[in-house]
PDB file of C-alpha atoms in Angstrom:
ATOM      1  CA  MET A 122      13.330   4.692 -14.730  1.00 78.00           C
ATOM      2  CA  THR A 123      11.021   4.060 -11.780  1.00 91.00           C
ATOM      3  CA  LEU A 124       8.607   6.931 -12.316  1.00 96.00           C
ATOM      4  CA  SER A 125       8.209   9.697 -14.848  1.00 96.00           C
ATOM      5  CA  CYS A 126       5.672  12.402 -15.529  1.00 96.00           C
ATOM      6  CA  GLN A 127       5.180  14.592 -18.585  1.00 96.00           C
ATOM      7  CA  ASP A 128       3.328  17.887 -18.792  1.00 97.00           C
ATOM      8  CA  LEU A 129       1.707  17.216 -15.419  1.00 97.00           C
ATOM      9  CA  THR A 130      -0.541  20.012 -14.164  1.00 96.00           C
ATOM     10  CA  VAL A 131      -1.883  20.072 -10.604  1.00 95.00           C
ATOM     11  CA  SER A 132      -4.779  22.396  -9.793  1.00 95.00           C
ATOM     12  CA  ILE A 133      -7.343  22.876  -7.046  1.00 93.00           C
ATOM     13  CA  ASN A 134     -10.435  25.094  -6.935  1.00 92.00           C
ATOM     14  CA  GLY A 135      -9.519  26.653 -10.267  1.00 90.00           C
ATOM     15  CA  ARG A 136      -5.999  27.555  -9.127  1.00 94.00           C
ATOM     16  CA  THR A 137      -3.029  26.056 -10.959  1.00 96.00           C
ATOM     17  CA  LEU A 138      -0.328  25.150  -8.445  1.00 96.00           C
ATOM     18  CA  ILE A 139       2.031  23.192 -10.716  1.00 97.00           C
ATOM     19  CA  ARG A 140       2.050  23.683 -14.486  1.00 97.00           C
ATOM     20  CA  ARG A 141       3.422  21.173 -17.018  1.00 96.00           C
ATOM     21  CA  LEU A 142       5.812  19.377 -14.674  1.00 97.00           C
ATOM     22  CA  SER A 143       8.125  16.948 -16.444  1.00 96.00           C
ATOM     23  CA  LEU A 144      10.698  14.874 -14.599  1.00 94.00           C
ATOM     24  CA  SER A 145      12.050  11.348 -14.275  1.00 95.00           C
ATOM     25  CA  ALA A 146      12.975   9.551 -11.060  1.00 97.00           C
ATOM     26  CA  ASP A 147      15.438   6.698 -11.441  1.00 96.00           C
ATOM     27  CA  PRO A 148      16.675   3.971  -9.088  1.00 97.00           C
ATOM     28  CA  GLY A 149      19.064   5.575  -6.589  1.00 97.00           C
ATOM     29  CA  ASP A 150      17.506   9.036  -6.805  1.00 97.00           C
ATOM     30  CA  PHE A 151      16.687  10.932  -3.608  1.00 98.00           C
ATOM     31  CA  ILE A 152      14.558  13.934  -4.572  1.00 98.00           C
ATOM     32  CA  CYS A 153      13.440  16.512  -2.007  1.00 98.00           C
ATOM     33  CA  ILE A 154      10.480  18.792  -2.681  1.00 98.00           C
ATOM     34  CA  LEU A 155      10.720  22.251  -1.132  1.00 98.00           C
ATOM     35  CA  GLY A 156       8.207  25.065  -0.997  1.00 97.00           C
ATOM     36  CA  PRO A 157       6.109  27.080   1.454  1.00 96.00           C
ATOM     37  CA  ASN A 158       2.738  25.957   2.740  1.00 95.00           C
ATOM     38  CA  GLY A 159      -0.040  25.612   0.191  1.00 94.00           C
ATOM     39  CA  VAL A 160       2.054  25.311  -2.988  1.00 96.00           C
ATOM     40  CA  GLY A 161       0.863  21.810  -3.856  1.00 95.00           C
ATOM     41  CA  LYS A 162       3.474  19.455  -2.391  1.00 97.00           C
ATOM     42  CA  THR A 163       0.867  17.093  -0.944  1.00 96.00           C
ATOM     43  CA  LEU A 164      -1.382  17.258  -3.995  1.00 96.00           C
ATOM     44  CA  MET A 165       1.567  16.500  -6.258  1.00 96.00           C
ATOM     45  CA  LEU A 166       2.587  13.444  -4.219  1.00 97.00           C
ATOM     46  CA  HIS A 167      -1.008  12.180  -4.186  1.00 96.00           C
ATOM     47  CA  THR A 168      -1.170  12.666  -7.950  1.00 96.00           C
ATOM     48  CA  LEU A 169       2.113  10.830  -8.521  1.00 97.00           C
ATOM     49  CA  ALA A 170       0.810   7.985  -6.326  1.00 96.00           C
ATOM     50  CA  GLY A 171      -2.298   7.652  -8.468  1.00 94.00           C
ATOM     51  CA  ILE A 172      -4.807   8.458  -5.719  1.00 93.00           C
ATOM     52  CA  ARG A 173      -5.785  11.804  -7.244  1.00 93.00           C
ATOM     53  CA  ASP A 174      -7.059  12.441 -10.745  1.00 90.00           C
ATOM     54  CA  ILE A 175      -4.578  13.895 -13.218  1.00 90.00           C
ATOM     55  CA  ASP A 176      -5.557  17.352 -14.487  1.00 86.00           C
ATOM     56  CA  THR A 177      -3.363  17.184 -17.591  1.00 92.00           C
ATOM     57  CA  GLY A 178      -0.341  15.131 -18.641  1.00 94.00           C
ATOM     58  CA  PHE A 179       0.480  11.548 -17.764  1.00 94.00           C
ATOM     59  CA  ILE A 180       2.437   9.492 -15.240  1.00 97.00           C
ATOM     60  CA  GLN A 181       4.316   6.263 -15.871  1.00 96.00           C
ATOM     61  CA  LEU A 182       5.358   3.789 -13.191  1.00 96.00           C
ATOM     62  CA  HIS A 183       7.990   1.320 -14.404  1.00 95.00           C
ATOM     63  CA  GLY A 184       6.999   2.293 -17.941  1.00 94.00           C
ATOM     64  CA  ASP A 185       3.276   1.618 -17.447  1.00 95.00           C
ATOM     65  CA  ASP A 186       0.593   4.309 -17.507  1.00 95.00           C
ATOM     66  CA  ILE A 187      -0.353   4.547 -13.824  1.00 95.00           C
ATOM     67  CA  LYS A 188      -4.034   4.931 -14.736  1.00 93.00           C
ATOM     68  CA  SER A 189      -3.969   1.439 -16.284  1.00 94.00           C
ATOM     69  CA  LEU A 190      -2.566  -0.290 -13.190  1.00 95.00           C
ATOM     70  CA  ASP A 191      -4.505  -2.088 -10.469  1.00 93.00           C
ATOM     71  CA  ARG A 192      -4.145  -0.535  -7.007  1.00 92.00           C
ATOM     72  CA  ARG A 193      -2.567  -3.724  -5.702  1.00 92.00           C
ATOM     73  CA  VAL A 194       0.100  -3.586  -8.407  1.00 94.00           C
ATOM     74  CA  ILE A 195       0.743   0.082  -7.671  1.00 95.00           C
ATOM     75  CA  ALA A 196       1.129  -0.713  -3.944  1.00 94.00           C
ATOM     76  CA  GLN A 197       3.705  -3.384  -4.782  1.00 94.00           C
ATOM     77  CA  ARG A 198       5.746  -0.847  -6.741  1.00 95.00           C
ATOM     78  CA  LEU A 199       5.095   2.416  -4.901  1.00 97.00           C
ATOM     79  CA  GLY A 200       4.559   3.349  -1.262  1.00 96.00           C
ATOM     80  CA  LEU A 201       3.059   6.636  -0.044  1.00 97.00           C
ATOM     81  CA  LEU A 202       3.568   8.148   3.402  1.00 97.00           C
ATOM     82  CA  LEU A 203       0.643  10.445   4.203  1.00 94.00           C
ATOM     83  CA  GLN A 204       0.922  13.516   6.420  1.00 90.00           C
ATOM     84  CA  ALA A 205      -1.339  11.952   9.062  1.00 83.00           C
ATOM     85  CA  TYR A 206      -3.115   8.689   9.796  1.00 80.00           C
ATOM     86  CA  ASP A 207      -6.259   7.825  11.748  1.00 77.00           C
ATOM     87  CA  ASP A 208      -6.667   4.546  13.622  1.00 75.00           C
ATOM     88  CA  ALA A 209      -9.512   2.637  11.962  1.00 72.00           C
ATOM     89  CA  PHE A 210      -9.664   0.202  14.886  1.00 80.00           C
ATOM     90  CA  PRO A 211      -7.525  -0.673  17.941  1.00 89.00           C
ATOM     91  CA  MET A 212      -4.305  -2.487  17.090  1.00 93.00           C
ATOM     92  CA  THR A 213      -0.827  -3.009  18.442  1.00 96.00           C
ATOM     93  CA  VAL A 214       2.305  -1.538  16.920  1.00 96.00           C
ATOM     94  CA  LEU A 215       3.280  -4.943  15.506  1.00 95.00           C
ATOM     95  CA  GLU A 216      -0.175  -5.445  13.988  1.00 93.00           C
ATOM     96  CA  ALA A 217      -0.043  -1.985  12.457  1.00 94.00           C
ATOM     97  CA  VAL A 218       3.378  -2.422  10.865  1.00 95.00           C
ATOM     98  CA  MET A 219       2.346  -5.794   9.418  1.00 93.00           C
ATOM     99  CA  MET A 220      -0.267  -3.981   7.332  1.00 92.00           C
ATOM    100  CA  GLY A 221       2.601  -3.028   5.048  1.00 93.00           C
ATOM    101  CA  ARG A 222       2.701  -6.628   3.815  1.00 92.00           C
ATOM    102  CA  HIS A 223      -0.902  -6.643   2.566  1.00 88.00           C
ATOM    103  CA  PRO A 224      -0.047  -5.811  -1.078  1.00 89.00           C
ATOM    104  CA  HIS A 225       2.140  -8.933  -1.194  1.00 87.00           C
ATOM    105  CA  LEU A 226      -0.310 -11.392   0.381  1.00 79.00           C
ATOM    106  CA  GLY A 227      -2.939 -13.385  -1.447  1.00 68.00           C
ATOM    107  CA  PHE A 228      -6.606 -13.615  -0.482  1.00 70.00           C
ATOM    108  CA  TRP A 229      -6.880 -15.160   3.010  1.00 70.00           C
ATOM    109  CA  GLN A 230      -3.097 -15.639   3.085  1.00 69.00           C
ATOM    110  CA  TRP A 231      -1.469 -15.206   6.502  1.00 78.00           C
ATOM    111  CA  GLU A 232       1.865 -13.532   7.149  1.00 76.00           C
ATOM    112  CA  THR A 233       4.885 -15.827   7.139  1.00 84.00           C
ATOM    113  CA  THR A 234       7.815 -15.923   9.519  1.00 88.00           C
ATOM    114  CA  ALA A 235       9.778 -13.984   6.922  1.00 89.00           C
ATOM    115  CA  ASP A 236       7.098 -11.256   6.932  1.00 88.00           C
ATOM    116  CA  ILE A 237       7.268 -11.018  10.720  1.00 91.00           C
ATOM    117  CA  ASP A 238      11.075 -10.839  10.612  1.00 94.00           C
ATOM    118  CA  LEU A 239      10.835  -8.028   8.070  1.00 94.00           C
ATOM    119  CA  ALA A 240       8.438  -6.139  10.352  1.00 95.00           C
ATOM    120  CA  THR A 241      10.701  -6.663  13.348  1.00 95.00           C
ATOM    121  CA  HIS A 242      13.699  -5.263  11.468  1.00 96.00           C
ATOM    122  CA  ALA A 243      11.686  -2.254  10.249  1.00 96.00           C
ATOM    123  CA  LEU A 244      10.584  -1.452  13.806  1.00 97.00           C
ATOM    124  CA  ALA A 245      14.183  -1.716  14.976  1.00 96.00           C
ATOM    125  CA  ALA A 246      15.291   0.650  12.203  1.00 95.00           C
ATOM    126  CA  MET A 247      12.755   3.194  13.476  1.00 97.00           C
ATOM    127  CA  ASP A 248      13.749   2.707  17.143  1.00 96.00           C
ATOM    128  CA  LEU A 249      10.409   1.077  18.039  1.00 97.00           C
ATOM    129  CA  SER A 250      11.471  -2.424  19.062  1.00 95.00           C
ATOM    130  CA  ASP A 251      10.339  -2.001  22.664  1.00 95.00           C
ATOM    131  CA  LEU A 252       6.838  -0.859  21.660  1.00 96.00           C
ATOM    132  CA  THR A 253       5.575  -3.862  19.678  1.00 94.00           C
ATOM    133  CA  GLU A 254       2.711  -4.660  22.095  1.00 95.00           C
ATOM    134  CA  ARG A 255       1.661  -1.055  22.680  1.00 96.00           C
ATOM    135  CA  LEU A 256      -1.649   0.092  21.224  1.00 96.00           C
ATOM    136  CA  THR A 257      -1.103   2.624  18.471  1.00 94.00           C
ATOM    137  CA  ALA A 258      -3.560   5.019  20.150  1.00 92.00           C
ATOM    138  CA  THR A 259      -1.129   5.378  23.072  1.00 94.00           C
ATOM    139  CA  LEU A 260       1.840   6.480  20.956  1.00 94.00           C
ATOM    140  CA  SER A 261       3.222  10.000  20.823  1.00 95.00           C
ATOM    141  CA  GLY A 262       3.144  11.964  17.578  1.00 94.00           C
ATOM    142  CA  GLY A 263       6.777  11.166  16.834  1.00 95.00           C
ATOM    143  CA  GLU A 264       6.333   7.467  17.614  1.00 96.00           C
ATOM    144  CA  ARG A 265       3.316   7.290  15.315  1.00 96.00           C
ATOM    145  CA  ARG A 266       5.318   8.966  12.557  1.00 96.00           C
ATOM    146  CA  ARG A 267       8.133   6.462  12.868  1.00 97.00           C
ATOM    147  CA  LEU A 268       5.595   3.629  12.893  1.00 97.00           C
ATOM    148  CA  ALA A 269       4.120   4.903   9.618  1.00 96.00           C
ATOM    149  CA  ILE A 270       7.604   4.975   8.075  1.00 97.00           C
ATOM    150  CA  ALA A 271       8.326   1.462   9.383  1.00 97.00           C
ATOM    151  CA  THR A 272       5.083   0.272   7.748  1.00 96.00           C
ATOM    152  CA  LEU A 273       6.281   1.761   4.466  1.00 97.00           C
ATOM    153  CA  LEU A 274       9.594  -0.079   4.835  1.00 97.00           C
ATOM    154  CA  VAL A 275       7.729  -3.355   5.374  1.00 96.00           C
ATOM    155  CA  GLN A 276       5.792  -2.715   2.167  1.00 95.00           C
ATOM    156  CA  GLU A 277       9.134  -2.890   0.270  1.00 95.00           C
ATOM    157  CA  PRO A 278       8.164  -0.765  -2.744  1.00 96.00           C
ATOM    158  CA  ASP A 279      10.701   0.252  -5.370  1.00 95.00           C
ATOM    159  CA  MET A 280       9.622   3.878  -4.943  1.00 97.00           C
ATOM    160  CA  LEU A 281       8.841   5.743  -1.720  1.00 98.00           C
ATOM    161  CA  LEU A 282       6.815   8.962  -1.770  1.00 98.00           C
ATOM    162  CA  LEU A 283       6.907  10.683   1.620  1.00 98.00           C
ATOM    163  CA  ASP A 284       4.782  13.668   2.578  1.00 97.00           C
ATOM    164  CA  GLU A 285       6.669  15.565   5.288  1.00 96.00           C
ATOM    165  CA  PRO A 286       8.285  12.513   6.924  1.00 96.00           C
ATOM    166  CA  MET A 287       9.943  14.754   9.533  1.00 95.00           C
ATOM    167  CA  ASN A 288       6.604  15.748  11.125  1.00 94.00           C
ATOM    168  CA  HIS A 289       6.734  15.448  14.948  1.00 94.00           C
ATOM    169  CA  LEU A 290      10.274  14.008  14.972  1.00 96.00           C
ATOM    170  CA  ASP A 291      12.989  15.180  17.348  1.00 96.00           C
ATOM    171  CA  PRO A 292      16.438  16.037  15.917  1.00 96.00           C
ATOM    172  CA  LEU A 293      17.924  12.567  16.548  1.00 96.00           C
ATOM    173  CA  HIS A 294      15.090  10.738  14.819  1.00 97.00           C
ATOM    174  CA  LYS A 295      15.052  13.216  11.930  1.00 97.00           C
ATOM    175  CA  LEU A 296      18.645  12.308  11.181  1.00 96.00           C
ATOM    176  CA  GLN A 297      17.986   8.594  11.670  1.00 96.00           C
ATOM    177  CA  VAL A 298      15.015   8.610   9.304  1.00 97.00           C
ATOM    178  CA  LEU A 299      16.787  10.634   6.630  1.00 97.00           C
ATOM    179  CA  GLY A 300      19.849   8.425   6.983  1.00 96.00           C
ATOM    180  CA  ARG A 301      17.667   5.377   6.441  1.00 96.00           C
ATOM    181  CA  LEU A 302      16.030   6.918   3.370  1.00 97.00           C
ATOM    182  CA  SER A 303      19.442   7.821   1.990  1.00 97.00           C
ATOM    183  CA  ALA A 304      20.613   4.232   2.526  1.00 97.00           C
ATOM    184  CA  LEU A 305      17.551   2.962   0.646  1.00 97.00           C
ATOM    185  CA  ALA A 306      18.422   5.231  -2.275  1.00 97.00           C
ATOM    186  CA  ASP A 307      22.007   3.938  -2.165  1.00 97.00           C
ATOM    187  CA  ALA A 308      20.558   0.405  -2.389  1.00 97.00           C
ATOM    188  CA  GLY A 309      18.643   1.282  -5.570  1.00 97.00           C
ATOM    189  CA  LYS A 310      15.287   2.493  -4.274  1.00 97.00           C
ATOM    190  CA  THR A 311      13.773   5.744  -5.539  1.00 98.00           C
ATOM    191  CA  VAL A 312      12.879   8.279  -2.825  1.00 98.00           C
ATOM    192  CA  ILE A 313      10.841  11.475  -3.202  1.00 98.00           C
ATOM    193  CA  ALA A 314      10.133  13.409   0.015  1.00 98.00           C
ATOM    194  CA  SER A 315       8.680  16.818   0.812  1.00 97.00           C
ATOM    195  CA  LEU A 316      10.584  18.706   3.508  1.00 96.00           C
ATOM    196  CA  HIS A 317      10.489  22.104   5.176  1.00 94.00           C
ATOM    197  CA  ASP A 318      14.207  22.260   5.980  1.00 94.00           C
ATOM    198  CA  PRO A 319      16.610  23.283   3.193  1.00 95.00           C
ATOM    199  CA  VAL A 320      19.579  22.402   5.428  1.00 94.00           C
ATOM    200  CA  LEU A 321      18.487  18.764   5.726  1.00 95.00           C
ATOM    201  CA  ALA A 322      17.588  18.691   2.024  1.00 96.00           C
ATOM    202  CA  ALA A 323      21.092  19.880   1.164  1.00 95.00           C
ATOM    203  CA  ARG A 324      22.623  17.183   3.353  1.00 93.00           C
ATOM    204  CA  TYR A 325      20.641  14.184   2.087  1.00 96.00           C
ATOM    205  CA  ALA A 326      19.008  14.925  -1.278  1.00 97.00           C
ATOM    206  CA  ARG A 327      20.572  14.412  -4.697  1.00 96.00           C
ATOM    207  CA  GLN A 328      18.025  16.463  -6.626  1.00 98.00           C
ATOM    208  CA  ILE A 329      15.683  19.251  -5.570  1.00 98.00           C
ATOM    209  CA  LEU A 330      12.220  20.185  -6.852  1.00 98.00           C
ATOM    210  CA  LEU A 331      11.193  23.727  -5.963  1.00 98.00           C
ATOM    211  CA  LEU A 332       7.456  24.538  -6.052  1.00 98.00           C
ATOM    212  CA  PHE A 333       6.465  28.209  -6.095  1.00 97.00           C
ATOM    213  CA  GLY A 334       2.680  27.781  -5.928  1.00 95.00           C
ATOM    214  CA  ASP A 335       1.848  29.853  -9.021  1.00 95.00           C
ATOM    215  CA  GLY A 336       2.415  27.024 -11.479  1.00 96.00           C
ATOM    216  CA  GLU A 337       6.151  27.605 -11.692  1.00 97.00           C
ATOM    217  CA  TRP A 338       8.670  24.952 -10.646  1.00 98.00           C
ATOM    218  CA  GLU A 339      12.396  24.284 -10.918  1.00 98.00           C
ATOM    219  CA  PHE A 340      14.161  20.932 -10.805  1.00 98.00           C
ATOM    220  CA  GLY A 341      17.828  20.069 -10.756  1.00 97.00           C
ATOM    221  CA  PRO A 342      20.907  19.098  -8.750  1.00 97.00           C
ATOM    222  CA  VAL A 343      21.193  20.282  -5.152  1.00 96.00           C
ATOM    223  CA  ALA A 344      24.049  22.699  -5.876  1.00 94.00           C
ATOM    224  CA  ASP A 345      22.049  24.438  -8.601  1.00 96.00           C
ATOM    225  CA  MET A 346      18.730  24.649  -6.757  1.00 97.00           C
ATOM    226  CA  LEU A 347      19.830  25.524  -3.220  1.00 96.00           C
ATOM    227  CA  THR A 348      21.173  29.051  -3.562  1.00 96.00           C
ATOM    228  CA  THR A 349      20.422  32.121  -1.439  1.00 96.00           C
ATOM    229  CA  ASP A 350      18.633  33.839  -4.325  1.00 97.00           C
ATOM    230  CA  ARG A 351      16.410  30.862  -5.165  1.00 97.00           C
ATOM    231  CA  LEU A 352      15.495  30.168  -1.528  1.00 97.00           C
ATOM    232  CA  ALA A 353      14.780  33.846  -0.853  1.00 97.00           C
ATOM    233  CA  ARG A 354      12.391  33.867  -3.797  1.00 97.00           C
ATOM    234  CA  LEU A 355      10.848  30.522  -2.818  1.00 97.00           C
ATOM    235  CA  TYR A 356      10.136  31.419   0.811  1.00 97.00           C
ATOM    236  CA  ALA A 357       9.763  35.216   0.428  1.00 96.00           C
ATOM    237  CA  THR A 358      12.411  35.830   3.068  1.00 96.00           C
ATOM    238  CA  PRO A 359      16.158  36.550   2.840  1.00 96.00           C
ATOM    239  CA  PHE A 360      18.652  33.689   3.091  1.00 96.00           C
ATOM    240  CA  ALA A 361      22.364  33.859   3.846  1.00 95.00           C
ATOM    241  CA  ALA A 362      25.157  31.343   3.421  1.00 93.00           C
ATOM    242  CA  PHE A 363      27.221  30.329   6.459  1.00 92.00           C
ATOM    243  CA  SER A 364      30.269  28.088   6.524  1.00 86.00           C
ATOM    244  CA  ARG A 365      30.576  25.209   8.989  1.00 78.00           C
ATOM    245  CA  ASP A 366      33.352  22.623   8.857  1.00 79.00           C
ATOM    246  CA  GLY A 367      34.033  23.531   5.270  1.00 79.00           C
ATOM    247  CA  GLN A 368      30.387  23.132   4.214  1.00 82.00           C
ATOM    248  CA  GLU A 369      27.960  25.853   3.216  1.00 87.00           C
ATOM    249  CA  VAL A 370      24.721  26.106   5.193  1.00 92.00           C
ATOM    250  CA  LEU A 371      21.833  28.259   3.949  1.00 93.00           C
ATOM    251  CA  LEU A 372      19.629  29.810   6.645  1.00 93.00           C
ATOM    252  CA  PRO A 373      16.846  32.428   6.674  1.00 93.00           C
ATOM    253  CA  THR A 374      18.018  35.728   8.110  1.00 92.00           C
ATOM    254  CA  LEU A 375      14.757  37.592   8.754  1.00 76.00           C
TER     255      LEU A 375
END
């Protein structure tokens, strides 16, 4: 397995958001996390990535206790997409995406031609090839989001943790990004992403983690987790099932 957690509890300000979470993520898995605002999706991803202290339980990355691993080793195995990024200093799009190679470079080692080729392909995959010389500060919200995902692709981790990767994206780029993530899972990567769209989760995910915000959670195959009753309880609003081209689509009806 790529990552596993046992009896993991996530709390903040004395409030338990996720209680005793146990799950395993294997190569080829595409897991979507669903839940309303404030239920702990971001905190859980930060905890799984090892950048937040564990309340209780433990996390293993490739069989190793994540607390025992050097940050450089973690970055070689696991990549985290944050909800938002700030520009530390002015840089071009190409310079920014090349930062994804840092975990693989030695001290004072420069990027190779192969590293640059990898960055070029990642930018092309995110529809950013014509923006390589643009300063990142001049990009739109959607362009910045795709740049952050391209940087994660350049990092080449075995596991990708993505916190709301669809932020700021138009419908075309949402489908392109999710298609790319699905292809990575097909190629043996492990993908865990938080989303706010059960329809897209149903189309691309293989497993679903539902977070209710009171400590309770449910995890399982898409068909078991994405039902009108479960989604109505999760989002506190009614859901109905509609049929389109032979496929069931679940939508809120309030």
